[in-house]
Amino acid sequence: MKISISGTLNQALRRIIPLLCAAALLAACTPPPEPPQLSRGTLLPSPKPLLDFTLTDHTGAAFTRANLTDGWTFAFFGYTHCPDVCPTTLASLVQLRRQLEGTMPSGELPGTVFISVDPERDTPEQLAEFMPYFHPEFLGVTGDEEQILTVTRQLGILHAKAEDAGADDYLVDHSAAIILFDPDGAFHAVFGVPHDPVAMAGDFLALKHYYEAIQ
Amino acid sequence: MKRILLACTLLVFGGSVTAESSINVTNAWVREAPPSARMLAAYMTIENSGDEERVLSAVTSPDFGHVMLHKSEVVDGVARMSHVGELAIPAQGRLELAPGSYHLMMPAPKERLTEGDQVTFELVFGDDRLSVQADVRKKP
């Protein structure tokens, strides 16, 4: 009985081995895909997984590292009292989404998260009246100062109240970069200013294609 | 009667004659903002056709509590907004107030402004004042 099994196994192996050899040969001949050349973004040499964090989104639900693993996510840091740079960047992110809408099923579109660097004034309620104005799918996220720092420190995002901060209408300096997280929730690429939605859409598609090719 | 008419004319137009003769403002607009926005920004192009530099020293508005001259800039990747004391418009030159650069910042009025609304700004150039109408627009 044993002999018969090993005989069958041998036969099976004899058939499979040439196929395996052919597959190995093919793999050896096909060079691994090259990282894409980006026009606006900078790809991290290796994606950086994030340590745990807990924030609150504009619906009042918890926003954690797990929320970054539903798919790709663009994140921008700002504050709702910012009348110039933040609305301009959010409008660019809306345009970026429109650029991508025709290229993939809506379920695969990257998420967009606006993370407040002004926890004093940006409550979830304040964000709930601010965020949907730009796009119903965009998510506003806030937390206390320490919770926000837990995220920003990992990404090299800076923020500070401006020196000439008045009592109530103070300004906040903040990094202008847009961060891209991959579906593993890792910090994957960064986009500096000026934010060009068409170029960013092209870069995103190239990054997504490359990411899928090397999985 | 003629004297009263002349006095009235001077009262209405007297202050802005010099500014109007050399300063021309175009494309003035206020960005429509979300319902909870506390601050708004306005943009415009200010052209100076005169042979002397003109200095915009202040802006007032009947539609806003106060109006600040502001500048946004990105330094080493960090976006900064700062107050600007005054803005010079070079002789035979122009100054663009545009997103991500110079702009006017004002607290949002209680009644929310939406696309199609109009607001008025008074631009102060030394002793001269220039009235400017701006549209509220929804755009990037």
XYZ file of C-alpha atoms in Angstrom:
355
model
C 0.000 0.000 0.000
C 2.813 2.322 0.979
C 4.630 1.497 -2.242
C 1.559 2.235 -4.264
C 1.139 5.693 -2.629
C 4.747 6.689 -3.108
C 4.508 5.411 -6.667
C 1.540 7.682 -7.344
C 3.374 10.525 -5.639
C 6.439 9.927 -7.796
C 4.328 10.007 -10.914
C 2.659 13.195 -9.828
C 5.995 14.788 -8.994
C 7.432 13.754 -12.339
C 4.627 15.632 -14.027
C 4.835 18.679 -11.775
C 8.603 19.137 -11.662
C 8.981 20.167 -15.311
C 6.144 22.628 -14.827
C 7.816 24.026 -11.701
C 11.108 24.327 -13.576
C 9.388 26.154 -16.404
C 7.703 28.519 -13.940
C 10.996 29.187 -12.150
C 12.732 29.820 -15.471
C 9.971 32.243 -16.496
C 10.178 34.048 -13.151
C 13.947 34.341 -13.545
C 13.565 35.797 -17.028
C 10.893 38.341 -16.030
C 12.577 41.186 -14.138
C 10.698 42.426 -11.075
C 8.700 45.606 -11.824
C 10.562 48.852 -11.243
C 9.136 51.441 -8.816
C 7.281 54.084 -10.842
C 8.784 57.478 -11.617
C 6.439 59.971 -9.964
C 5.832 63.472 -11.287
C 4.671 65.093 -8.002
C 4.922 62.537 -5.225
C 7.835 60.991 -3.366
C 7.696 57.247 -2.766
C 9.133 56.071 0.547
C 12.036 53.608 0.046
C 9.998 51.126 2.083
C 6.440 51.761 3.320
C 6.341 52.705 6.994
C 3.722 50.890 9.105
C 2.140 53.084 11.788
C 2.036 52.447 15.505
C -1.413 52.370 17.119
C -3.335 55.601 17.471
C -6.893 56.560 18.404
C -8.668 59.604 16.989
C -12.357 60.493 16.526
C -14.025 61.082 13.179
C -16.663 63.713 12.445
C -19.484 61.222 13.031
C -18.171 60.577 16.553
C -16.782 57.103 15.708
C -13.262 56.010 16.630
C -10.657 56.386 13.895
C -7.689 54.052 14.358
C -4.910 52.406 12.365
C -7.464 49.783 11.276
C -9.405 52.482 9.373
C -6.392 52.871 7.077
C -6.535 49.243 5.932
C -9.813 49.447 3.985
C -7.925 50.581 0.899
C -5.730 53.498 -0.139
C -6.100 56.724 1.861
C -5.016 60.296 1.223
C -4.551 62.393 4.379
C -4.151 66.144 4.778
C -3.495 68.062 7.987
C -5.101 71.440 8.658
C -7.776 73.269 10.653
C -11.242 74.598 9.996
C -10.397 78.227 10.881
C -7.893 78.225 7.988
C -9.528 80.219 5.159
C -6.916 79.956 2.405
C -4.522 76.985 2.265
C -6.899 74.351 3.739
C -9.960 74.990 1.523
C -7.634 75.244 -1.486
C -6.031 71.876 -0.671
C -9.386 70.216 0.064
C -10.686 71.508 -3.285
C -7.607 69.928 -4.924
C -8.414 66.628 -3.187
C -11.973 66.822 -4.566
C -10.529 67.354 -8.054
C -8.141 64.436 -7.509
C -11.090 62.205 -6.626
C -12.971 63.325 -9.750
C -9.885 62.480 -11.835
C -9.875 58.957 -10.395
C -13.643 58.359 -10.514
C -13.633 57.145 -14.121
C -10.598 54.898 -13.713
C -11.795 52.370 -11.127
C -14.940 51.023 -9.427
C -16.176 53.460 -6.778
C -15.473 50.896 -4.027
C -11.764 50.998 -4.890
C -11.424 54.785 -4.834
C -8.969 56.021 -2.218
C -10.417 57.485 0.970
C -9.692 61.080 1.981
C -9.089 62.088 5.574
C -8.646 65.628 6.933
C -6.810 65.449 10.258
C -7.169 68.547 12.430
C -4.087 70.110 13.995
C -6.298 72.442 16.039
C -7.971 70.152 18.612
C -8.930 73.156 20.779
C -11.435 74.470 18.238
C -12.001 71.501 15.911
C -14.442 69.271 17.744
C -16.122 66.382 15.876
C -19.252 68.605 15.729
C -17.303 71.460 14.134
C -15.816 69.020 11.582
C -19.265 67.524 10.905
C -20.428 70.912 9.591
C -17.204 71.500 7.674
C -16.203 68.266 5.980
C -19.282 67.146 3.972
C -19.322 70.574 2.274
C -16.241 69.499 0.312
C -17.261 65.891 -0.387
C -19.768 63.544 1.302
C -17.149 60.771 1.395
C -14.407 62.873 3.009
C -13.780 62.193 6.679
C -12.775 64.829 9.238
C -10.743 63.507 12.148
C -9.687 65.081 15.435
C -8.521 64.155 18.930
C -6.684 65.733 21.824
C -3.244 67.257 21.298
C -1.404 64.103 22.428
C -3.531 61.817 20.229
C -2.859 64.002 17.212
C 0.867 64.111 17.962
C 0.925 60.294 18.077
C 0.014 60.331 14.385
C 1.843 63.444 13.170
C 5.167 62.456 14.791
C 5.172 59.204 12.828
C 4.699 61.074 9.563
C 7.016 64.045 10.074
C 4.001 66.388 10.015
C 4.619 69.611 11.954
C 2.124 71.987 13.488
C 2.300 74.891 15.931
C 0.224 77.907 16.894
C 1.578 80.978 15.133
C 3.676 83.310 17.283
C 1.292 86.246 16.948
C -1.605 84.062 18.069
C -4.523 86.187 19.262
C -6.968 85.083 21.933
C -9.664 83.543 19.787
C -8.718 83.801 16.130
C -5.195 82.402 16.335
C -3.491 80.894 13.303
C -1.831 77.485 13.119
C 1.260 76.746 11.027
C 1.130 73.218 9.615
C 2.838 70.956 7.102
C 1.257 71.395 3.688
C 2.036 67.855 2.513
C -0.556 65.271 1.497
C 0.248 61.766 2.791
C -0.722 58.564 0.964
C -1.339 55.386 2.968
C -1.385 52.000 1.195
C -4.002 49.289 1.912
C -1.683 47.840 4.605
C -2.167 51.143 6.454
C 1.494 52.020 5.901
C 2.853 55.502 5.075
C 3.584 54.938 1.381
C 4.200 58.268 -0.365
C 4.086 62.016 0.234
C 3.000 64.869 -2.054
C 4.437 68.354 -1.508
C 3.051 71.684 -2.737
C 1.841 72.793 -5.193
C -0.831 70.077 -5.237
C -1.664 69.356 -8.872
C -4.699 66.999 -8.916
C -4.073 65.702 -12.456
C -0.417 64.855 -11.758
C -1.339 63.346 -8.382
C -3.984 61.122 -10.002
C -1.358 59.846 -12.471
C 1.120 59.200 -9.676
C -1.508 57.416 -7.596
C -2.477 55.065 -10.436
C 1.203 54.262 -11.073
C 1.771 53.548 -7.363
C -1.341 51.375 -7.123
C -0.324 49.413 -10.227
C 3.186 48.861 -8.854
C 1.869 47.885 -5.406
C -0.463 45.298 -6.942
C 2.306 43.935 -9.204
C 4.674 43.226 -6.327
C 2.110 41.608 -3.986
C -28.055 125.194 -4.525
C -25.127 124.767 -6.845
C -22.776 125.100 -3.907
C -24.620 122.409 -1.939
C -24.524 120.112 -4.970
C -20.799 120.690 -5.387
C -20.239 120.027 -1.700
C -22.207 116.809 -1.927
C -20.265 115.724 -5.016
C -16.996 116.340 -3.224
C -18.249 114.457 -0.186
C -19.146 111.401 -2.237
C -16.343 111.318 -4.772
C -13.697 113.584 -3.309
C -11.791 110.961 -1.361
C -11.240 108.458 -4.104
C -10.325 110.550 -7.121
C -6.579 109.925 -6.929
C -6.907 106.225 -6.201
C -9.438 105.705 -8.954
C -7.245 107.462 -11.465
C -4.307 105.109 -11.060
C -5.643 101.999 -9.294
C -7.862 99.458 -10.981
C -9.191 96.378 -9.205
C -10.471 93.362 -11.139
C -11.611 89.809 -10.410
C -12.485 90.463 -6.757
C -14.046 87.410 -5.111
C -14.689 85.799 -1.745
C -14.395 82.039 -1.397
C -17.687 80.423 -0.373
C -17.003 78.427 2.781
C -18.612 75.527 4.683
C -21.370 76.382 7.209
C -19.043 76.077 10.225
C -16.180 78.153 8.748
C -15.283 81.048 11.049
C -12.877 82.777 8.665
C -13.215 83.715 5.010
C -10.679 84.739 2.390
C -10.973 87.246 -0.460
C -8.844 87.618 -3.574
C -8.422 90.247 -6.318
C -6.031 91.744 -8.817
C -4.872 95.310 -8.048
C -3.313 97.190 -10.956
C -1.456 100.475 -10.666
C -1.330 102.421 -13.926
C 0.357 105.415 -12.267
C 4.012 106.376 -12.275
C 4.311 106.111 -8.509
C 4.136 103.124 -6.215
C 0.844 102.937 -4.312
C 0.530 101.391 -0.864
C -2.569 99.553 0.308
C -2.499 100.348 4.009
C -5.833 98.908 5.137
C -9.106 97.391 3.984
C -12.475 97.916 5.619
C -15.885 96.523 4.801
C -19.462 97.195 5.860
C -20.056 93.449 5.465
C -17.391 92.210 7.896
C -16.321 93.076 11.445
C -12.760 93.565 10.338
C -10.553 92.762 7.361
C -6.921 91.716 7.654
C -4.188 91.774 5.048
C -2.650 88.311 5.031
C -0.032 86.262 3.320
C 0.129 82.472 3.044
C 3.424 80.878 2.165
C 5.000 77.463 2.363
C 8.432 77.512 4.011
C 10.286 74.185 4.219
C 7.043 72.327 3.620
C 5.143 74.199 6.351
C 2.186 76.401 5.399
C 2.263 79.678 7.321
C -0.187 82.547 7.404
C 0.921 85.913 8.663
C -0.495 89.404 9.000
C 0.877 91.954 6.574
C 1.036 95.626 7.595
C 0.671 97.002 4.090
C 0.978 95.946 0.485
C 2.861 97.926 -2.171
C 1.647 97.963 -5.752
C 4.581 98.976 -7.951
C 4.273 101.804 -10.482
C 2.920 100.443 -13.760
C 2.598 97.106 -12.010
C 0.120 94.797 -10.357
C -0.378 92.746 -7.236
C -2.288 89.485 -7.282
C -4.186 88.460 -4.183
C -4.586 84.736 -4.891
C -5.075 81.373 -3.106
C -1.882 80.308 -1.338
C -0.466 83.836 -1.453
C -1.596 87.333 -0.458
C -5.272 87.508 0.492
C -7.744 89.335 2.704
C -8.957 87.421 5.746
C -12.167 88.293 7.555
C -14.370 86.622 10.149
C -17.443 85.021 8.607
C -20.615 87.071 9.139
C -23.504 85.549 11.120
C -25.545 85.239 7.921
C -23.643 82.716 5.791
C -22.439 83.997 2.419
C -23.120 81.745 -0.537
C -22.258 81.774 -4.222
C -23.828 84.731 -6.005
C -23.794 87.050 -2.961
C -21.947 90.348 -3.272
C -19.857 92.127 -0.665
C -18.133 95.513 -0.592
C -14.557 96.316 0.389
C -13.039 99.777 0.891
C -9.375 99.745 -0.064
C -7.376 102.452 1.708
C -4.421 103.950 -0.147
C -3.113 106.692 2.159
C -5.818 109.367 2.082
C -7.669 107.744 -0.793
C -10.350 105.098 -0.625
C -11.514 102.843 -3.365
C -14.763 100.897 -3.202
C -14.638 97.365 -4.632
C -17.497 94.915 -5.211
C -16.610 91.244 -4.780
C -18.617 88.146 -5.775
C -18.920 85.149 -3.513
C -17.744 82.181 -5.559
C -17.488 78.464 -5.004
C -14.256 77.381 -6.631
C -10.840 75.851 -5.989
